[in-house]
Structures are given as structure tokens and as C-alpha cells.
mmCIF file of C-alpha atoms in Angstrom:
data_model
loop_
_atom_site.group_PDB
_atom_site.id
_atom_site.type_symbol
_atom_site.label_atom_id
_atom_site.label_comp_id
_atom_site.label_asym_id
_atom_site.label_seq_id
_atom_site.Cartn_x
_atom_site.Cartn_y
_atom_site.Cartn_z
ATOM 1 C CA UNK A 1 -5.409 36.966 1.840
ATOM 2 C CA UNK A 2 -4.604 33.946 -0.311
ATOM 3 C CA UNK A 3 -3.213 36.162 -2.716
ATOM 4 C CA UNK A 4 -0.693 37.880 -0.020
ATOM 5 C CA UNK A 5 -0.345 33.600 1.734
ATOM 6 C CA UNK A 6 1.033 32.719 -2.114
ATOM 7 C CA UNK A 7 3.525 35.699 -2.231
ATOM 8 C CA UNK A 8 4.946 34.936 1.162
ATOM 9 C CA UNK A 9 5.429 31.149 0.033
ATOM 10 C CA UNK A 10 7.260 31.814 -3.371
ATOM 11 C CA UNK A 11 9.608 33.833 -0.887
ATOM 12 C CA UNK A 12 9.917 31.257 1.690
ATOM 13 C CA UNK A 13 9.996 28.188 -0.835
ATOM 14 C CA UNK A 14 12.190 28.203 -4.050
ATOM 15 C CA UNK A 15 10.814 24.455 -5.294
ATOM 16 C CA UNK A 16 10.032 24.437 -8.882
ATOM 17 C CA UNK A 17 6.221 24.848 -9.255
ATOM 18 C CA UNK A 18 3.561 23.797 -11.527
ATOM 19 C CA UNK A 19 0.391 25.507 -11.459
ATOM 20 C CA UNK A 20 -2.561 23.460 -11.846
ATOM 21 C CA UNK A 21 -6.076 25.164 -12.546
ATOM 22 C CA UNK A 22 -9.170 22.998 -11.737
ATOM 23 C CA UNK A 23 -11.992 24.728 -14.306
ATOM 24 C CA UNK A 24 -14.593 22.347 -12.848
ATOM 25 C CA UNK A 25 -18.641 22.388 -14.377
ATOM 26 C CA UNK A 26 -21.173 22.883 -10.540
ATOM 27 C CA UNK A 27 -23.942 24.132 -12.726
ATOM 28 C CA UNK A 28 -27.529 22.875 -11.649
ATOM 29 C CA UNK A 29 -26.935 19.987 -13.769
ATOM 30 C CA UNK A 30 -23.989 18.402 -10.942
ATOM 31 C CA UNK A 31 -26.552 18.328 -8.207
ATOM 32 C CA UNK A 32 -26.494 15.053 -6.378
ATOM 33 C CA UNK A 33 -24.124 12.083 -7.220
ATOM 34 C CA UNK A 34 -21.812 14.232 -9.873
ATOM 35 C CA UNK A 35 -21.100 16.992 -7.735
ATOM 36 C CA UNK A 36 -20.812 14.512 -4.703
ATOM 37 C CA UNK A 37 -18.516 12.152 -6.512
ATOM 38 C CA UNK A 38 -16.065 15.509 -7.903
ATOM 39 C CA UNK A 39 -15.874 16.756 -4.150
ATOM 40 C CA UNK A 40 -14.896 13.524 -2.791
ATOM 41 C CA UNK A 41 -12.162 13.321 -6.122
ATOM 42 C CA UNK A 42 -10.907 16.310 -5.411
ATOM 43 C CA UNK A 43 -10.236 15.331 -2.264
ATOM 44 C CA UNK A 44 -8.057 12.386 -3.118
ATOM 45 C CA UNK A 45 -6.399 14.558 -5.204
ATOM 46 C CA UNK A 46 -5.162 16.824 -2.087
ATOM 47 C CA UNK A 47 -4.499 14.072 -0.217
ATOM 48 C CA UNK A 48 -2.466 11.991 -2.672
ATOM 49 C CA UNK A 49 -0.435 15.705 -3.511
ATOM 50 C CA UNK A 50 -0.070 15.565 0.546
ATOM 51 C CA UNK A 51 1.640 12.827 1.115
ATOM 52 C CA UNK A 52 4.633 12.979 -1.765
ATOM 53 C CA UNK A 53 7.342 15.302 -0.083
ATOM 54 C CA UNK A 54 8.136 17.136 -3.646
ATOM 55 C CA UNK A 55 4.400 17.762 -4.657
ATOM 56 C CA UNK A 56 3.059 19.183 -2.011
ATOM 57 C CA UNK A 57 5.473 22.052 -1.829
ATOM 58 C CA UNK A 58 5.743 21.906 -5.620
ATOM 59 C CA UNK A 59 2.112 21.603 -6.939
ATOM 60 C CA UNK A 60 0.087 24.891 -7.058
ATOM 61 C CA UNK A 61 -3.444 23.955 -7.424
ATOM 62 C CA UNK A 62 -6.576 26.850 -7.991
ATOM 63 C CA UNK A 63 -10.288 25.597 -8.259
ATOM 64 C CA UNK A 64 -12.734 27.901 -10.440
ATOM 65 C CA UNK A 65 -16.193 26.516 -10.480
ATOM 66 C CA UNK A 66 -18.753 27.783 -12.891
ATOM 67 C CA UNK A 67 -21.655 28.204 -12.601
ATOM 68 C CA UNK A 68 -21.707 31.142 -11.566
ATOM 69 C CA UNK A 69 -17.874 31.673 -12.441
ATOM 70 C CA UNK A 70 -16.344 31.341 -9.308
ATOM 71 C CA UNK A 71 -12.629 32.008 -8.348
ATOM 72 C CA UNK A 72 -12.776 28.789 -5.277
ATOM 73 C CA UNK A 73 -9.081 28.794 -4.551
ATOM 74 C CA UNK A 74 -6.334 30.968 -5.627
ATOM 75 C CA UNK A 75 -3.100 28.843 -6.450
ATOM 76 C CA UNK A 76 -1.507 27.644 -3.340
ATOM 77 C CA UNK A 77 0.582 24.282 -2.966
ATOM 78 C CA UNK A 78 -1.230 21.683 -0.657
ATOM 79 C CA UNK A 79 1.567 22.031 2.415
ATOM 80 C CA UNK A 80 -0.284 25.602 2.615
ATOM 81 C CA UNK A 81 -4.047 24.448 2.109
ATOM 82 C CA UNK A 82 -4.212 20.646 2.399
ATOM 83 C CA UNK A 83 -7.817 20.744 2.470
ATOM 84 C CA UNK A 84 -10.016 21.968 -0.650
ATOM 85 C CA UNK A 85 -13.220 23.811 -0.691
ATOM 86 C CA UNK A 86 -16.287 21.980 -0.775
ATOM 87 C CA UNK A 87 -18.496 22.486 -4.207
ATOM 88 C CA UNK A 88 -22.055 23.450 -4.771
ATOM 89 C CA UNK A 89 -23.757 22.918 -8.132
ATOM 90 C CA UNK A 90 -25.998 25.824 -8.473
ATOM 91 C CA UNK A 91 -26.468 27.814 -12.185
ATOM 92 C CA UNK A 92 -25.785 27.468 -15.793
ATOM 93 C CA UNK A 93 -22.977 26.459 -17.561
ATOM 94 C CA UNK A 94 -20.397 29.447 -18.715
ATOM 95 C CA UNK A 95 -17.529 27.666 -19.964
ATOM 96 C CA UNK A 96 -15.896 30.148 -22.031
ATOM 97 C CA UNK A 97 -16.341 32.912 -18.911
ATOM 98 C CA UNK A 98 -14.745 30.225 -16.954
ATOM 99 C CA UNK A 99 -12.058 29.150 -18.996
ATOM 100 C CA UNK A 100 -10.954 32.895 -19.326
ATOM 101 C CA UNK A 101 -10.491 33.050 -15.241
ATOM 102 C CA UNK A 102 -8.627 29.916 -15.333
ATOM 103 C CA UNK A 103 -5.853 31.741 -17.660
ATOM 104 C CA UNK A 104 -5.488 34.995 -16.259
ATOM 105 C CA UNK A 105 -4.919 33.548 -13.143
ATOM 106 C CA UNK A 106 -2.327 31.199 -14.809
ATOM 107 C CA UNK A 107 -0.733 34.295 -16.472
ATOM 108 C CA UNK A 108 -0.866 36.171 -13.216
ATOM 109 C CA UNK A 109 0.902 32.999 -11.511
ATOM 110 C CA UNK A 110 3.486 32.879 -14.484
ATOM 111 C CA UNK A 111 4.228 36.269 -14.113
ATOM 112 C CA UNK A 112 4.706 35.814 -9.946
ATOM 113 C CA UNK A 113 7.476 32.840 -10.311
ATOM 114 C CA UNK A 114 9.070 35.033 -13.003
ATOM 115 C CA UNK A 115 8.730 38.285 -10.329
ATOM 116 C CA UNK A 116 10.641 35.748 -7.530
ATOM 117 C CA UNK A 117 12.842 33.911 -9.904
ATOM 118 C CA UNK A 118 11.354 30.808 -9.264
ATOM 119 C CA UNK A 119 11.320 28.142 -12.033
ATOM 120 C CA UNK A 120 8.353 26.793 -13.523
ATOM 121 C CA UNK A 121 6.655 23.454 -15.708
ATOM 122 C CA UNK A 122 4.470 23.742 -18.183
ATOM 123 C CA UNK A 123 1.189 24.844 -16.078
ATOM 124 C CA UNK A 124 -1.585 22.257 -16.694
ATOM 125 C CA UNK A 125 -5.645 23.334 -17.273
ATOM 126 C CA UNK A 126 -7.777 20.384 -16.446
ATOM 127 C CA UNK A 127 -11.165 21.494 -17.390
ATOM 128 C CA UNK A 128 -14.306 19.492 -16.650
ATOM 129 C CA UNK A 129 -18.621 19.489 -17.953
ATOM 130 C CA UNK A 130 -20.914 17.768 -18.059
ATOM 131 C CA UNK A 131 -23.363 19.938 -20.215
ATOM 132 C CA UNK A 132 -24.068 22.430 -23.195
ATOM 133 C CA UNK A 133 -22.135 25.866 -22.557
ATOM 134 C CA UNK A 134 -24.170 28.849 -22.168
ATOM 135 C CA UNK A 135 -22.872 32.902 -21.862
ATOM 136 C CA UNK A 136 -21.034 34.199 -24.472
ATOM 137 C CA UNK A 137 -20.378 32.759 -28.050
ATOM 138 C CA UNK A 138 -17.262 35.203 -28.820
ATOM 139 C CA UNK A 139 -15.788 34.897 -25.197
ATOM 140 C CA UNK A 140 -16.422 31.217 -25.667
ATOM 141 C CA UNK A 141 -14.332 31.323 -29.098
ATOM 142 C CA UNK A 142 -11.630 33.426 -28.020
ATOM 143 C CA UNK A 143 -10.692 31.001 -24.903
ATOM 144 C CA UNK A 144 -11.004 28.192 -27.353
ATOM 145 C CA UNK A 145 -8.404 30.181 -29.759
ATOM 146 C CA UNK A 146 -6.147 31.180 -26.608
ATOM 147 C CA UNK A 147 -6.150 27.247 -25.207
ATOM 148 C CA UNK A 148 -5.244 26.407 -28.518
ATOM 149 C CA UNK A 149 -2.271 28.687 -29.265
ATOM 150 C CA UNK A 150 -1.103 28.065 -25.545
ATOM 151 C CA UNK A 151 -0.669 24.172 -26.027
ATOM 152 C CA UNK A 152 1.123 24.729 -29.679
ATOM 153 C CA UNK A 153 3.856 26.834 -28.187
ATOM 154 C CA UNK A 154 4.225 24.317 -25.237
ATOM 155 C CA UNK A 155 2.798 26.424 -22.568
ATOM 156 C CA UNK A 156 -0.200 24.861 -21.733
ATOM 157 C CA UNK A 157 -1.194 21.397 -20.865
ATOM 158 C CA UNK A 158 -5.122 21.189 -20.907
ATOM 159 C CA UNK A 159 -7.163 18.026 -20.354
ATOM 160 C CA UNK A 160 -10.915 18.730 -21.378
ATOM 161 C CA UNK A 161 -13.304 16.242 -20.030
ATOM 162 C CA UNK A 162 -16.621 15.004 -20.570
ATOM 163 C CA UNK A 163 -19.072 13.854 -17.853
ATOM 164 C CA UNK A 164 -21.852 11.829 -18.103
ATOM 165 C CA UNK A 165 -23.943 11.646 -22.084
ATOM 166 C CA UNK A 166 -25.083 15.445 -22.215
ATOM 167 C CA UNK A 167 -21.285 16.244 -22.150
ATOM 168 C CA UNK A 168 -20.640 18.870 -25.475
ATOM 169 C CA UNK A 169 -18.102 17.259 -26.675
ATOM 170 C CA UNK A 170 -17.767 18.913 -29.751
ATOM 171 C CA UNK A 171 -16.853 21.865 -27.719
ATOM 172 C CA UNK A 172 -14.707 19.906 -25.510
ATOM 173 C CA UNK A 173 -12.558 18.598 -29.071
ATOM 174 C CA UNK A 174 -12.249 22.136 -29.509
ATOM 175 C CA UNK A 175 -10.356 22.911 -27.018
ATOM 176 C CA UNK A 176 -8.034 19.598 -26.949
ATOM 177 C CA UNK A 177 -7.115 19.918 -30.982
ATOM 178 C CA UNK A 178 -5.786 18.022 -32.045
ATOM 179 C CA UNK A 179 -6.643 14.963 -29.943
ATOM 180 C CA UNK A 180 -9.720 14.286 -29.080
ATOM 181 C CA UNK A 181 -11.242 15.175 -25.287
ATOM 182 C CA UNK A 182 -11.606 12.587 -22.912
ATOM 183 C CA UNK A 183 -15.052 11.154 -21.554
ATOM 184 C CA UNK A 184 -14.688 9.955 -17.817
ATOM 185 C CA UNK A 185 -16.268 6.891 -17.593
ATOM 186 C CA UNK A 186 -19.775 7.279 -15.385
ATOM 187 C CA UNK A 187 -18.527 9.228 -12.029
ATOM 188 C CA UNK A 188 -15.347 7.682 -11.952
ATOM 189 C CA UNK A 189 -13.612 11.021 -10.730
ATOM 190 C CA UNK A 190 -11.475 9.230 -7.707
ATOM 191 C CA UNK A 191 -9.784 7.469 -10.791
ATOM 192 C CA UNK A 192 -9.132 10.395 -12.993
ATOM 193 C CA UNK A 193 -7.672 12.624 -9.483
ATOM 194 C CA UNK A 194 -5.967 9.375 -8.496
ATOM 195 C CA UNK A 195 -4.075 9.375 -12.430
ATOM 196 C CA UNK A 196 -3.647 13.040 -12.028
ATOM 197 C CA UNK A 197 -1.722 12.883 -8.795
ATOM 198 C CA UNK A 198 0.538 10.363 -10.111
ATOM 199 C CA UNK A 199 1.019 12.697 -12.632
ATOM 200 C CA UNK A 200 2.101 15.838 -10.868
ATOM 201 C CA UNK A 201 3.892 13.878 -8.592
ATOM 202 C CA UNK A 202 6.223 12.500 -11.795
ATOM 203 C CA UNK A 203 6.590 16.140 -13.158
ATOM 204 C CA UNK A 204 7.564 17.672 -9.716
ATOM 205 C CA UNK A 205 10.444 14.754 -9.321
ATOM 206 C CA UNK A 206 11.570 16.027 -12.946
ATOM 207 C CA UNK A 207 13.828 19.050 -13.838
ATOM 208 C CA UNK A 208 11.419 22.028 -15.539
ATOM 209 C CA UNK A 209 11.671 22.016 -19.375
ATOM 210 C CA UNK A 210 12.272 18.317 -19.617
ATOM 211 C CA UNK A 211 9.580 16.249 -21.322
ATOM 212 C CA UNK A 212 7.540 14.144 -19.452
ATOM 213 C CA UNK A 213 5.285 11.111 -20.823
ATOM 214 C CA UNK A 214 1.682 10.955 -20.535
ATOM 215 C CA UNK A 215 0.943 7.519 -18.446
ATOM 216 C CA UNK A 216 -1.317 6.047 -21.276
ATOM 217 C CA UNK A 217 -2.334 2.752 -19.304
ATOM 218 C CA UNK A 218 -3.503 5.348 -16.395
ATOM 219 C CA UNK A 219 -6.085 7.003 -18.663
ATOM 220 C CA UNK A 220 -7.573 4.074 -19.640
ATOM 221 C CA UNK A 221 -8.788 3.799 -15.956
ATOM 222 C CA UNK A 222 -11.277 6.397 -16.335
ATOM 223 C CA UNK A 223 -11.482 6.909 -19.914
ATOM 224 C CA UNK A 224 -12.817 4.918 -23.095
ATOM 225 C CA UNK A 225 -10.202 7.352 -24.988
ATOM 226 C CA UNK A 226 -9.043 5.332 -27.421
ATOM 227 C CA UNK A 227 -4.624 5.639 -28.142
#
């Protein structure tokens, strides 16, 4: 069904999209505060989308949770769903399985706007753990290599995040080469959801292919990332 409610809305609304996947870590490890703090982010970050007239018929946001790997949403703007799913950490940590959901649905997505001849930004991958991966070592490797080649030819903008001090963040480097990840600071998810609103909100105002600028200062509100 969401598949066939996103079909009917690139028919019914030409806007300019950009596709954001939400890769976000509800392993066993989230229970309690950390999974409690990302729902009620994530939530802000629907609601913010919601109230700017151009991103919420402009931003297409999908939620895969891991673990297990879990397709939560498929991509949908907010004036369709305005309200996301609520998140249960249960499991282990497969990142790479994870990460490889998060891009086939982004090429399936990709492939949709070009299908209905609707224009398209750079899709963003905002990908979020707080703990050692486990499942596969190659399909963990290969996602890393596919991230990477992605955001070289400028079609992929990825944020890996760290949360909390058991955060692999040599992994996380990996995958944001060749910057360094970001480390939220504590649970301060309402702060990195708040920036990342603002942030969609300024790409959806803009005209697809044009550059936009990272909001540096905005970071810095929930990251010790250092510029």
C-alpha cells in the first residue's frame, strides 16, 4: 500500500523531491532513554517538515531500523504521513544489511521520479549507531564501497553518526571519507532533527542541481565535530 500511496502522489504532485532515508541503530543496546529520545526526534523532525509549505510536499522521508533490518516507512512526503512510526530497540546491530536497504530503496525512488519525470536533489542517507556492527563483513564492505562511490559522483549525501561512547566510529569514518563522522552529543537527537529540518527545508526552497551549504554553526549544536 505505501508503495501504490507514493506512485499516486508523484502523479498528483510534480514538486521537486528529495528522498531522505533514516538508517536508524534500535538494536537491544537503544532500550530506554536512546531509543526514547530518537522517537521523540524523529518526531520533531515530521513536525518541523509539516509546517514549511515546500517541504512537506517536497521531502520524501523512509525509516529502516535495524535490528532486525526493518523497512519502517517506505518514502512518502510528510503531507501524506505526517506522523512517523514509533521505534522498538530489540536485536543486534546489522549495519551493513541495513545500509544496503537504505540504497535500494533510494535507487528504486530515483528510478520512480525518473519513471514520472519528476526532478530530483541529491537524496540524503542519514545513518545513525550507537554500537559495534554485527552480520556480514563483505556485505558490510561493499555498502561502505557503494556509500563511498555514491558521495564522489555527487549522488549521495550521507551523514554517519555516533551515539553515545560504544559508537564504532572507525566504521562510521568509513563511510563519511573523507571527513570524519559526527558524534551527537549525549541524546541530543531533538537538536540534530531540529538542524536537519532546517536543512531540507533550505534545499526544497532551492532549484535541483544547485549547491547548497552545509549550516556549519547548526552542527555544532549537537556535535563536538570539529570544522
Amino acid at each position: 500500500m505505501a508503495s501504490l500511496i507514493g506512485f499516486d502522489d508523484l502523479v498528483d504532485n510534480p514538486t521537486s523531491r528529495v528522498a531522505i532515508s533514516l538508517c536508524l541503530d534500535a538494536s537491544g543496546s537503544m532500550s530506554g532513554a536512546p531509543i526514547q529520545e530518537l522517537n521523540s526526534g524523529v518526531a520533531a523532525f515530521y513536525q518541523a517538515i509539516n509546517q514549511d509549505e515546500i517541504a512537506k510536499y517536497s521531502a520524501e522521508i523512509s525509516i529502516v531500523t535495524f535490528g532486525p533490518v526493518q523497512k519502517e516507512t517506505d518514502f512518502q512526503t510528510v503531507a501524506t504521513q505526517s506522523r512517523p512510526p514509533v521505534l522498538h530497540a530489540t536485536g543486534d546491530t546489522p549495519l551493513g544489511e541495513a545500509v544496503k536497504v537504505s540504497l535500494d530503496l533510494l535507487d528504486e525512488r530515483k528510478q520512480a521520479y525518473k519513471d514520472n519525470g519528476i526532478d530530483y536533489y541529491q537524496p540524503w542517507l542519514v545513518l545513525m549507531t550507537d554500537g559495534q556492527p554485527t552480520g556480514s563483513a563483505p556485505v558490510l564492505h561493499a555498502q561502505v564501497a557503494r556509500v563511498q562511490q555514491l558521495a564522489a559522483d555527487r549522488k549521495l549525501v550521507v551523514f554517519p553518526i555516533g551515539i553515545g561512547a560504544s559508537a564504532d566510529m572507525t566504521t562510521l569514518n568509513r563511510f563519511s571519507a573523507p571527513r570524519p563522522a559526527f558524534k551527537l552529543q549525549g541524546l541530543n537527537f531533538q537538536s540534530f532533527f531540529s538542524w536537519l529540518s532546517a536543512s531540507v527545508s533550505r534545499v526544497s526552497q532551492s532549484t535541483p542541481g544547485d549547491g547548497v551549504s552545509i549550516d556549519v554553526d547548526g552542527i555544532k549544536s549537537w556535535s563536538d565535530f570539529k570544522f
